[in-house]
Amino acid sequence: MTIRIFNPEHDIALASNMERFTAPHAGRLLRSDLCYLPVLWSNDGDVVIVDDIDFAESAYRKLKVDRKPAVEFCTMEQIAHVLSSCTPSAIDPWGWDLAIRFQLLSAGVSEELLPSKNAVQEIRRLSNRKCTTAILENVRKGLESETCGKSLYVADYHSFLECLQNEADIVVKAPWSSSGRGVRYFLDGEQAENALNWVNNVIRLQGGVMIEPLYNKVKDFGMEFCRDASGKVRYHGLSLFQTQNGAYTGNLLATEAVKRDMMSRYISLELLDEVAARLERYIGDMFSVLPVESAISDIRFGVDMMIVAKENADGFLLHPCVEINLRRTMGHVALSLSPLDDIKEGNMAITYDSKRYHLKLKYNYM
């Protein structure tokens, strides 16, 4: 039996690095409205922690999915009672941070079932966007003609201003942020006061910012991975997703064969497979610094990528690591909902109706 919990405020909690962290209203609402999501990757007998059991059961019944495991819903306040009658094999949150660790500990979960603070801090360090610089360099070696991507981490405001003067169009990112909220664009060297103040504050609070060129993006996508109990990183599949103003909006639901065929219209499948293999090796080496603890033996994560139009030429390039999300992603959720037949295709979307967030699933036969 595994205890599972959806904590989508994870990225913001990493930025705060506090145990007693209060998520913004939108984060709390997303967690409450989609609390039942872990059912989609659960097994019979698992326990899913939710805010409201009646609401979760109702939303679960409405899901139009073929596989519905027999799970038990409970609130955080009830988890100690659940643990009094059985010992879980694992606890599986959306992502590990000090805040979710503290919430579970305060609810009565034994510290033996939780990662150590040191392990959580290593996860936070590896989640820093500046790790993408080293990943990009290693993945692109020998593939420079088929790929693109560069990034620079600056730790002081003066260095940022120098970059702004030397680069026409740049994207500036906070080391830790969520759903596009930690991103600012500087076009034609513009220096809008509110954006400059934002950069200065991020450097002060998070220690620096990432600076990247603004690419002519054609398509967002990602690769989903898992680090298993043996410490080996394994590739799980493609995630073809959509964003709006930098925020996630939805995923394609299709077999790997269909998704690979779509990607082959832009880049070679040999390049795609080579990048996946390199990420397995390099990120596996990177993760070797994580403490050997059963609580973090199984880590899901995703690497966001994009297809970029070539400048002054026909064709496309692959940006193999826009960022790494060291947590479960909506791409993993999409993989758990992917159809088994190539003739069936669907879409998974997160919508908001001014009151609640909703998970919308739609399947069609091609």
XYZ file of N, CA and C in Angstrom, residues 47 94 135 141 170 204 207 210 216 224 232 244 260 264 288 297 301 310 342:
57
model
N -3.829 4.542 -0.657
C -4.554 5.597 0.049
C -4.187 6.936 -0.575
N 3.398 14.516 -5.017
C 3.706 15.076 -6.343
C 5.195 15.424 -6.403
N 23.439 20.187 -17.958
C 22.729 19.166 -18.722
C 22.804 19.476 -20.213
N 26.763 17.723 -26.839
C 28.090 17.421 -27.384
C 27.987 16.506 -28.598
N 15.917 38.340 -24.526
C 16.277 37.304 -23.562
C 15.071 36.916 -22.713
N 17.813 38.653 -4.967
C 17.941 38.845 -3.514
C 17.373 37.658 -2.745
N 18.976 34.025 -4.867
C 20.414 33.935 -5.090
C 20.885 34.157 -6.504
N 18.337 32.817 -14.104
C 18.796 32.192 -15.338
C 18.493 33.125 -16.503
N 12.647 31.018 -31.465
C 11.437 30.955 -32.287
C 10.818 29.572 -32.106
N 9.569 12.091 -20.127
C 9.286 11.726 -18.744
C 10.183 10.569 -18.313
N 18.903 3.678 -10.967
C 18.986 3.825 -12.418
C 17.864 4.724 -12.932
N -0.071 28.274 -22.281
C -0.602 29.593 -22.619
C 0.006 30.596 -21.661
N 5.527 9.681 -31.531
C 6.811 9.650 -32.235
C 6.620 10.031 -33.709
N 8.469 13.139 -35.615
C 9.316 12.870 -36.777
C 9.107 13.884 -37.891
N 23.229 10.676 -8.407
C 23.994 9.794 -7.523
C 24.335 10.478 -6.205
N 13.408 6.436 -3.063
C 13.978 5.446 -3.980
C 13.336 5.511 -5.359
N 10.310 12.342 -12.717
C 10.679 13.704 -13.121
C 10.533 13.835 -14.628
N 14.757 27.017 -37.397
C 16.096 27.504 -37.714
C 16.037 28.957 -38.188
N -3.603 2.653 -31.395
C -3.154 3.786 -32.205
C -4.300 4.558 -32.842
